[in-house]
Coordinates of C-alpha atoms and ligand atoms in Angstrom, one line a residue:
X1 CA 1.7 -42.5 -3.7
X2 CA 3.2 -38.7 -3.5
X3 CA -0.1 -37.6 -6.0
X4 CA -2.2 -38.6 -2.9
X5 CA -0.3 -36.9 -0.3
X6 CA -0.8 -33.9 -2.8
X7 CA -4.6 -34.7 -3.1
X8 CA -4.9 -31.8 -1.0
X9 CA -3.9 -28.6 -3.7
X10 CA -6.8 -30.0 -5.8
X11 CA -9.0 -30.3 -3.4
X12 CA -8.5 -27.1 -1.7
X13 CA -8.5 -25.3 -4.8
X14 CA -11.7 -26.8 -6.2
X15 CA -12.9 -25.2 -3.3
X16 CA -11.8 -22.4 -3.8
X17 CA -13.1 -22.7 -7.5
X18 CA -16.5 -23.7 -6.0
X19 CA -16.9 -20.6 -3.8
X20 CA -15.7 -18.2 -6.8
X21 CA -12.7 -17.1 -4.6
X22 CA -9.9 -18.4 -6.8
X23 CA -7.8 -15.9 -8.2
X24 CA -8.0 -15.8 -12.2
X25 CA -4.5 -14.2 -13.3
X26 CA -4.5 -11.2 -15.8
X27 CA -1.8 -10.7 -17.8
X28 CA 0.0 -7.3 -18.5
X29 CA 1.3 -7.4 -22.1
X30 CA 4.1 -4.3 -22.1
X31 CA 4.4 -1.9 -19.6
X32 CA 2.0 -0.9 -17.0
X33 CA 0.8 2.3 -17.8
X34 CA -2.4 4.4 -18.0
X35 CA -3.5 2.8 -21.3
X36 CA -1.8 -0.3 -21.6
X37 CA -2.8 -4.1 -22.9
X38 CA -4.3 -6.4 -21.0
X39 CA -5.0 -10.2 -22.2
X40 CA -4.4 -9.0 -25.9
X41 CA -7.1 -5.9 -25.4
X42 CA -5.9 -2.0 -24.9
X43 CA -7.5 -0.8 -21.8
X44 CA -7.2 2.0 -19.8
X45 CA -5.8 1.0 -16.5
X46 CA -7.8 1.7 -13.4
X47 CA -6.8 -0.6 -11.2
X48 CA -2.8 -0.1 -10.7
X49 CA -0.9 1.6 -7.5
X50 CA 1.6 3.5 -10.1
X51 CA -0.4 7.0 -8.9
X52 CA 2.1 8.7 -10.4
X53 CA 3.1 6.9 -13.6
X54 CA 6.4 6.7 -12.7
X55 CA 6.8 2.9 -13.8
X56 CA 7.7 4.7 -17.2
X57 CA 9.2 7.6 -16.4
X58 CA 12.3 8.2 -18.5
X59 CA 14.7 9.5 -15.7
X60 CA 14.4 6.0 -13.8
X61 CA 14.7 4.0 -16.7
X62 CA 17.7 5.8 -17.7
X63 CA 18.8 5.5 -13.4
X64 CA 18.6 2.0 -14.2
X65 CA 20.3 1.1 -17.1
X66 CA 23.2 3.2 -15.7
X67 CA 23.7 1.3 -12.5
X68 CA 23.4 -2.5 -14.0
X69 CA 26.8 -0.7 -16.6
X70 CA 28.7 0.6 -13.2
X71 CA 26.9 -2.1 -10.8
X72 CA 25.7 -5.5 -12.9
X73 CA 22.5 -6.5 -12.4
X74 CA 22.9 -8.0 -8.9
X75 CA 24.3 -7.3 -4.9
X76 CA 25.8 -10.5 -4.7
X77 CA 24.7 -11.3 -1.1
X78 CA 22.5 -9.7 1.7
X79 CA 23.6 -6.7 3.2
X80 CA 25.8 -7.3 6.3
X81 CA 28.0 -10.0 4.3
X82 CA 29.2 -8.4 0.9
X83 CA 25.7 -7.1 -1.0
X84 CA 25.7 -3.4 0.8
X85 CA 26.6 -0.9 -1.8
X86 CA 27.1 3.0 -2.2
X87 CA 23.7 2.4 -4.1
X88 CA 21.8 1.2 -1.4
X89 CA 23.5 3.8 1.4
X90 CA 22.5 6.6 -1.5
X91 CA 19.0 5.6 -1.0
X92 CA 18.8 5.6 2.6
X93 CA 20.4 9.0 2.7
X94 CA 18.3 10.3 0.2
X95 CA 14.9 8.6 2.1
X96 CA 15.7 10.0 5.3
X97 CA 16.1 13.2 3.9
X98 CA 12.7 12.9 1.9
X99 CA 10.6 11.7 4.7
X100 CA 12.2 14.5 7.1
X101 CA 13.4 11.9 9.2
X102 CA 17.5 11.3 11.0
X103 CA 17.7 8.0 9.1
X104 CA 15.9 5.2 7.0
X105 CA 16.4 1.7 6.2
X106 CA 15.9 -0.4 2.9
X107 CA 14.1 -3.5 2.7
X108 CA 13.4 -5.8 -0.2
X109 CA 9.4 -5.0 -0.2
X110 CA 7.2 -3.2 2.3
X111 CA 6.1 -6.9 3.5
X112 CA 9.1 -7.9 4.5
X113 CA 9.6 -4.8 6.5
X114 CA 6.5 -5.2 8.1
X115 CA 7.1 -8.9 8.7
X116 CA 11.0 -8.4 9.8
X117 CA 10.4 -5.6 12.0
X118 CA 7.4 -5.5 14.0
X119 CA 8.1 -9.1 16.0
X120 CA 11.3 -7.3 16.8
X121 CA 10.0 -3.9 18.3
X122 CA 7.7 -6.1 20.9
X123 CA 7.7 -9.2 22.9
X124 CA 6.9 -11.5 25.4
X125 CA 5.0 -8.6 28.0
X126 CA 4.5 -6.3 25.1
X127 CA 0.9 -5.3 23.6
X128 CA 0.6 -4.6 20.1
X129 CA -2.9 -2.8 19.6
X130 CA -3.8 -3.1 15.8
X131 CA -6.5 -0.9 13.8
X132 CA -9.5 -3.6 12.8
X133 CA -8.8 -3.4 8.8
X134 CA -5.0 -3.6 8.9
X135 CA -3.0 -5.0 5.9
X136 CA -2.4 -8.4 5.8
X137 CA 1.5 -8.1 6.0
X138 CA 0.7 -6.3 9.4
X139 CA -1.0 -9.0 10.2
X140 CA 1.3 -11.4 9.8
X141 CA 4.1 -9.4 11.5
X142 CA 2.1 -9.1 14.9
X143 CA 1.6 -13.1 14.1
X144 CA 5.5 -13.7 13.9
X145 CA 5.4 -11.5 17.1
X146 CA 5.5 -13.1 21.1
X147 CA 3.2 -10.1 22.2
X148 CA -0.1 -10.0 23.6
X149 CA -2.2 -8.9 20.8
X150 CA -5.7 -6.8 20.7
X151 CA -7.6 -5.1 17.9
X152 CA -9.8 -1.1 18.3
X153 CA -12.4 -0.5 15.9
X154 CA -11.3 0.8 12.3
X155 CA -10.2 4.5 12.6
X156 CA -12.2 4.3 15.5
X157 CA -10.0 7.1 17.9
X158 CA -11.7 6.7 21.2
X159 CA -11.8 2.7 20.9
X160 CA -8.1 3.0 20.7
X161 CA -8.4 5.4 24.0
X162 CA -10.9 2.5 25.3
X163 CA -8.3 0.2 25.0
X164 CA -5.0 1.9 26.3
X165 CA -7.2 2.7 29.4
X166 CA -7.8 -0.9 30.2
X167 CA -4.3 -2.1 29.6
X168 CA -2.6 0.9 31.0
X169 CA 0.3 -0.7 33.3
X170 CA 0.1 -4.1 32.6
X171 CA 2.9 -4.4 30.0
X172 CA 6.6 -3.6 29.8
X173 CA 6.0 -2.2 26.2
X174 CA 3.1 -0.9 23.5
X175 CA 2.6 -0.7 20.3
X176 CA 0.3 1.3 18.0
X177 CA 0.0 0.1 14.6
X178 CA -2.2 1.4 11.7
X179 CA -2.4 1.8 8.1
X180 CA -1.9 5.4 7.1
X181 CA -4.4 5.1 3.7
X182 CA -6.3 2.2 4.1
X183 CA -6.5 0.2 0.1
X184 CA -9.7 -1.2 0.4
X185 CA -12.0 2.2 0.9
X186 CA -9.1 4.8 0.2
X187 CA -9.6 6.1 4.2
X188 CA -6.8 7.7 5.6
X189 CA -6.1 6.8 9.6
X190 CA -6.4 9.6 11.9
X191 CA -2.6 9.9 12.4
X192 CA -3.0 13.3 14.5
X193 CA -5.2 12.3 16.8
X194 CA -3.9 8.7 17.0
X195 CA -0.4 9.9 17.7
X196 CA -1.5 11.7 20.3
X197 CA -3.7 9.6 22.4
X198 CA -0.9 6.4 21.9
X199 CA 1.5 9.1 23.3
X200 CA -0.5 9.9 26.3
X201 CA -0.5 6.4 27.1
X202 CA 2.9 6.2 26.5
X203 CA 2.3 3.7 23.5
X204 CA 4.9 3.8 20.7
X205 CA 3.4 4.4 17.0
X206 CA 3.9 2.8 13.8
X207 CA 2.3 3.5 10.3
X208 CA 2.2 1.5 7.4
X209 CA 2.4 4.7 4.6
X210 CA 2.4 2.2 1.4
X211 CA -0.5 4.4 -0.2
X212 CA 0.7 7.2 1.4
X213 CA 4.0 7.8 0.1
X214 CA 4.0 10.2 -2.8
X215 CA 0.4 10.6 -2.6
X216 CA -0.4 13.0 0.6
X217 CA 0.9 15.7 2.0
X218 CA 3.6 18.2 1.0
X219 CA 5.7 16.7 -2.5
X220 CA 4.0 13.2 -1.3
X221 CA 6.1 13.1 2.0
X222 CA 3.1 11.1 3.5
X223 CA 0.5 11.1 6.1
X224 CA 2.8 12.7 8.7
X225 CA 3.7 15.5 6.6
X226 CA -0.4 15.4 5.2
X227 CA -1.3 15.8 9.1
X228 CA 1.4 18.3 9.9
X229 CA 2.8 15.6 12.3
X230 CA 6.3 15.1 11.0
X231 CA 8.7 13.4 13.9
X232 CA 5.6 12.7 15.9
X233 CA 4.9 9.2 14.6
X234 CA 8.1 6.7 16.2
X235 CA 8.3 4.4 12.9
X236 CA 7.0 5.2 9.7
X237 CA 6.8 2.4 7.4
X238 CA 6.3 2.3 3.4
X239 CA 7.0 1.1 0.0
X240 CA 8.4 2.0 -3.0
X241 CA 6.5 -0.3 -4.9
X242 CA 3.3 2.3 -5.3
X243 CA 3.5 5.5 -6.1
X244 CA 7.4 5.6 -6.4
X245 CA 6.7 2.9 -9.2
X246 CA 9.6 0.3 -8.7
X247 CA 9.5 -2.0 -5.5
X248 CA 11.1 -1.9 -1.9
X249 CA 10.2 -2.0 1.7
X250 CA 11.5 1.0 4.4
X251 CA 11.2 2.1 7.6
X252 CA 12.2 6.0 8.9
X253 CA 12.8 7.4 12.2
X254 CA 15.8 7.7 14.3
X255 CA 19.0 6.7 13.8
X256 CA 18.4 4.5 16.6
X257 CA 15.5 3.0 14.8
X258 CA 17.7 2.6 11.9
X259 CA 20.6 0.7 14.0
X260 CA 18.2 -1.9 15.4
X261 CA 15.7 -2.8 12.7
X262 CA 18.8 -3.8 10.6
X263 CA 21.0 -5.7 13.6
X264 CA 17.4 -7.5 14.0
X265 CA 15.0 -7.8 10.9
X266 CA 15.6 -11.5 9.8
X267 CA 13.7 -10.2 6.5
X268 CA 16.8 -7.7 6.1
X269 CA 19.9 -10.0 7.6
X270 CA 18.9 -12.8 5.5
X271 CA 17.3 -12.0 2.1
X272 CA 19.5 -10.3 -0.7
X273 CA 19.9 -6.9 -1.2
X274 CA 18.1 -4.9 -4.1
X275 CA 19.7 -5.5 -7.3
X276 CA 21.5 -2.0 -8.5
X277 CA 19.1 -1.0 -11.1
X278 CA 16.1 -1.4 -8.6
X279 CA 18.3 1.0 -6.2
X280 CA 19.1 3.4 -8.5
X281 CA 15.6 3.5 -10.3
X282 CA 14.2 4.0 -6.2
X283 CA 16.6 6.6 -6.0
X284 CA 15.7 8.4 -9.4
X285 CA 12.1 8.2 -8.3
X286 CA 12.7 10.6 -4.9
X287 CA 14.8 12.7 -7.3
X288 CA 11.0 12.9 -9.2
X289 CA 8.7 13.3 -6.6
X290 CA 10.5 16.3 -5.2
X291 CA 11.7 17.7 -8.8
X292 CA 8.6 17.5 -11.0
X293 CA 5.5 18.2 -8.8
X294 CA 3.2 18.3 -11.8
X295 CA 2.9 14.7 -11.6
X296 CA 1.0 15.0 -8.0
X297 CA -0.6 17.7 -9.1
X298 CA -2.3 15.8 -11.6
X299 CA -3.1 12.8 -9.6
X300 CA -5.0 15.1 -7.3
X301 CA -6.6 16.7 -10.5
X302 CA -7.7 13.6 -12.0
X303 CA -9.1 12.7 -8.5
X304 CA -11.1 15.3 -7.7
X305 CA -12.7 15.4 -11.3
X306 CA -13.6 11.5 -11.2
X307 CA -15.0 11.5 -8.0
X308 CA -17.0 14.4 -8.4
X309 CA -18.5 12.6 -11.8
X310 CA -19.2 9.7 -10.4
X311 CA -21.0 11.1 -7.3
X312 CA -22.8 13.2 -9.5
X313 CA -24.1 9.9 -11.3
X314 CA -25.3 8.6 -8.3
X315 CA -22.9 5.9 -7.2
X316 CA -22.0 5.4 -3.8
X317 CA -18.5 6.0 -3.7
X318 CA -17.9 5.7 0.1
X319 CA -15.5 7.9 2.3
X320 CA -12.1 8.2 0.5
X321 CA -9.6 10.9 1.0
X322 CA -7.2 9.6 -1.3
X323 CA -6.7 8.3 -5.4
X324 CA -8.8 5.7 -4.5
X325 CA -12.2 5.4 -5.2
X326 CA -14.4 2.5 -4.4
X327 CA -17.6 2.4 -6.6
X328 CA -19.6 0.2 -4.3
X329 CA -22.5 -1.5 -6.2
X330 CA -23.5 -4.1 -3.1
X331 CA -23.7 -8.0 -3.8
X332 CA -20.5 -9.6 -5.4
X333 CA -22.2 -11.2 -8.3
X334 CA -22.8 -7.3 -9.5
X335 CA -19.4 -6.3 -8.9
X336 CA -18.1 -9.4 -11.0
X337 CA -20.5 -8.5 -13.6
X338 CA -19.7 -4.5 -13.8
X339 CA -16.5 -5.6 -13.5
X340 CA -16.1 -7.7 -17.1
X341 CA -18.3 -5.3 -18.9
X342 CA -16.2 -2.6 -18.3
X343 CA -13.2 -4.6 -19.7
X344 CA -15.4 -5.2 -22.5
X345 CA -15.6 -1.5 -22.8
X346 CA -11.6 -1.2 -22.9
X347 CA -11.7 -0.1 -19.1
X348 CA -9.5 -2.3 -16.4
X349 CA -10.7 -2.0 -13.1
X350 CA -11.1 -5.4 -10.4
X351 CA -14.3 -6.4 -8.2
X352 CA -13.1 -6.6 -4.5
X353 CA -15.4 -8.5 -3.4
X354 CA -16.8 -10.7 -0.4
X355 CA -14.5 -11.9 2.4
X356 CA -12.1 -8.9 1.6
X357 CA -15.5 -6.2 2.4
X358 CA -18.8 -7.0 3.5
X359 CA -21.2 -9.2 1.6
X360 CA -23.0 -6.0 0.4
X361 CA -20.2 -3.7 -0.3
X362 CA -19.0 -5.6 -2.7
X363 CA -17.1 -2.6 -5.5
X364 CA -15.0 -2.0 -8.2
X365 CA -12.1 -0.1 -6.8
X366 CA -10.3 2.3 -8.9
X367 CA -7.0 3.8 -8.9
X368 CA -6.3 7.3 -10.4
X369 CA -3.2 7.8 -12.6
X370 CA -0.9 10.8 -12.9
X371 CA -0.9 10.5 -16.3
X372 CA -4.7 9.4 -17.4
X373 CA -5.9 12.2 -19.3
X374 CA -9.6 14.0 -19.2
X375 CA -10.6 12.0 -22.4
X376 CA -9.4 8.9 -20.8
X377 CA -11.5 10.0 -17.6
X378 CA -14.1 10.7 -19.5
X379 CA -14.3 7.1 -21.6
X380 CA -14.3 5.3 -17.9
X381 CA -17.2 7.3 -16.8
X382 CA -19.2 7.2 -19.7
X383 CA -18.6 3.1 -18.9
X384 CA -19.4 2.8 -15.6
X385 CA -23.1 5.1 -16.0
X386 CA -23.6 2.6 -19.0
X387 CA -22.9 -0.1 -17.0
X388 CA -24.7 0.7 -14.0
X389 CA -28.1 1.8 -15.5
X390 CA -27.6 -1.6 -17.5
X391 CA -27.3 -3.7 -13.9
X392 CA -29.4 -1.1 -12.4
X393 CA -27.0 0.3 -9.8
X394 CA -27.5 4.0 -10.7
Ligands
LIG401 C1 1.2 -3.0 -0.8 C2 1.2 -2.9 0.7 C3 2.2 -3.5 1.4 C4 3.3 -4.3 0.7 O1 4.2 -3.6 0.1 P1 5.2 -4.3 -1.0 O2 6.4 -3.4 -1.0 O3 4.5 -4.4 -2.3 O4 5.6 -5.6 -0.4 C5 2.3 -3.3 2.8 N1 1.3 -2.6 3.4 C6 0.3 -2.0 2.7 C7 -0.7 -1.2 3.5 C8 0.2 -2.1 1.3 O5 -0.8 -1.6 0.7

């Protein structure tokens, strides 16, 4: 009888099947990297949030071997029983210090930060006023979260005004929440103008930096620092699962902020602690980002010379300010298609596709790589004109 209680996982997933929404995994074989191989065929990856190729790099590989000698290869508990180590304090210090900030807080991934924090920070009479196109582990945050909830139109600055005006007074508490770099088109928020209207209506402000961290602003500090806002936004959130190429949640801000997302995050009070080689890699990462700047340097090269080719082709490469670069070819069925030739031509890059954009924006979105080189750039473009004479996008 328990298979027909369970009839449901086939069911729901044949429908899933049926509407070509399923997920069909991929599988790395080695390291992820700029070329690396993908279901048994070298490609050149396009499609990975390592901007700056530091999933390889040999000063956090050597960071992590270290720690599992002196530390093992596990905390041992969550953090306010027996799993908070030097290692983890290390990295908090050395955060705070990166983002310009009096303190920061480790979590085990930017989702759980997002989902252990923002319920906290408001309540029953509190408004949390979210951007339109916010990540989903923002969206399930605000869900966890007793507080009225309203959306403004994405990046859309006087919306946001629209909105604080009509709830002005009415709630004990508000909150602002965005995405710094949204993933989807590669649009950065307007954190100047958005920290400034939320703090004219006394609003508190909270970013989600995952693809900002170590990809704007001054040594990658983020989209405070890219704005020339440092301090102005209250809680800056990220990951160091991107750019800084290993995986963990944070928040920055005041020390006060620091105090209270730990004594109340259930994600953080309940859920281990990073294992020591995660910590130590993290750490070895900020020691990179502020040490070697040729790897953003790159990045930024690499972007600037792909988007310029492919605009030149003649796609429609929408309105990114960042490493990400949406070549937007329209139905889904295109995007699928351009999507498996290009593997076929040894370049890795996924269709995002209909309900995640519009039914005619369906793209390819890329990723650039610190350490792609101009042949490799050069192979991918030469694919996607190919490719989109051939389906008659170009
Ligand atoms: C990737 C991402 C997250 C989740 O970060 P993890 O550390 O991988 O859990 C949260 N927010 C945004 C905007 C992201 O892109």
């Amino acid at each position: 009888m328990s298979q027909e209680k369970l009839a449901f996982l086939r069911e729901e997933y044949m429908n899933l099947e049926a509407a070509g929404l399923n997920w069909k995994l991929r599988t790395l074989q080695g390291n992820s990297a700029p070329h690396c191989v993908v279901d048994g065929k070298r490609v050149i990856m396009l499609c990975s949030n390592n901007y700056l190729n530091l999933t390889n790099h040999p000063k956090l590989k050597e960071a992590a071997k270290r720690a599992i000698d002196t530390h093992g290869v596990g905390s041992g508990s969550v953090r306010p029983i027996a799993g908070n180590m030097d290692l983890h304090l290390e990295l908090e210090k050395k955060l705070a210090e990166f983002k310009h900030a009096e303190a920061a807080l480790v979590y085990s991934t930017g989702f759980a930060a997002n989902a252990g924090l923002i319920p906290q920070l408001a309540g029953e009479g509190d408004f949390i006023l979210s951007d339109e196109l916010n990540h989903g582990s923002i969206i399930d945050g605000v869900r966890l979260s007793r507080a009225e909830k309203g959306i403004y139109k994405h990046c859309d600055v006087r919306d946001l005004e629209r909105v604080l005006s009509e709830i002005r007074g009415k709630y004990r508490r508000i909150l602002v929440i965005s995405d710094g770099v949204f993933s989807m088109d590669g649009d950065i928020a307007p954190f100047d103008e958005i920290a400034k209207v939320a703090s004219e209506h006394g609003a508190i402000t909270y970013v989600d930096d995952a693809h900002g961290d170590g990809v704007l602003g001054e040594n990658g500090r983020g989209i405070a620092s890219h704005f020339r806002i440092e301090g102005k936004i209250d809680v800056e959130m990220g990951t160091f699962s991107k750019a800084f190429g290993v995986v963990g949640g944070y928040v920055s801000g005041s020390e006060d902020l620091r105090r209270f997302a730990f004594n109340k995050s259930r994600t953080w009070l309940l859920s281990a602690s990073h294992p020591p080689p995660v910590a130590a890699a993290c750490i070895a990462a900020l020691d990179v980002v502020e040490n070697e700047p040729t790897h953003l340097e790159n990045l930024w090269k690499n972007t600037r010379y792909f988007k310029k080719e492919l605009k030149r082709m003649g796609f429609d490469v929408g309105n990114s300010g960042t490493p990400i670069t949406p070549v937007i070819v329209g139905e889904s069925v295109i995007a699928q298609q351009m999507s498996a030739m290009l593997y076929d031509e040894g370049v890795f890059a996924l269709p995002i596709v209909f309900p995640m954009v519009a039914r005619d924006r369906a793209r390819i979105r890329t990723i650039m790589n610190a350490g792609h080189t101009s042949a490799d750039l050069d192979t991918a473009l030469a694919a996607f004109e190919k490719i989109g004479c051939k389906l008659n996008v170009l």
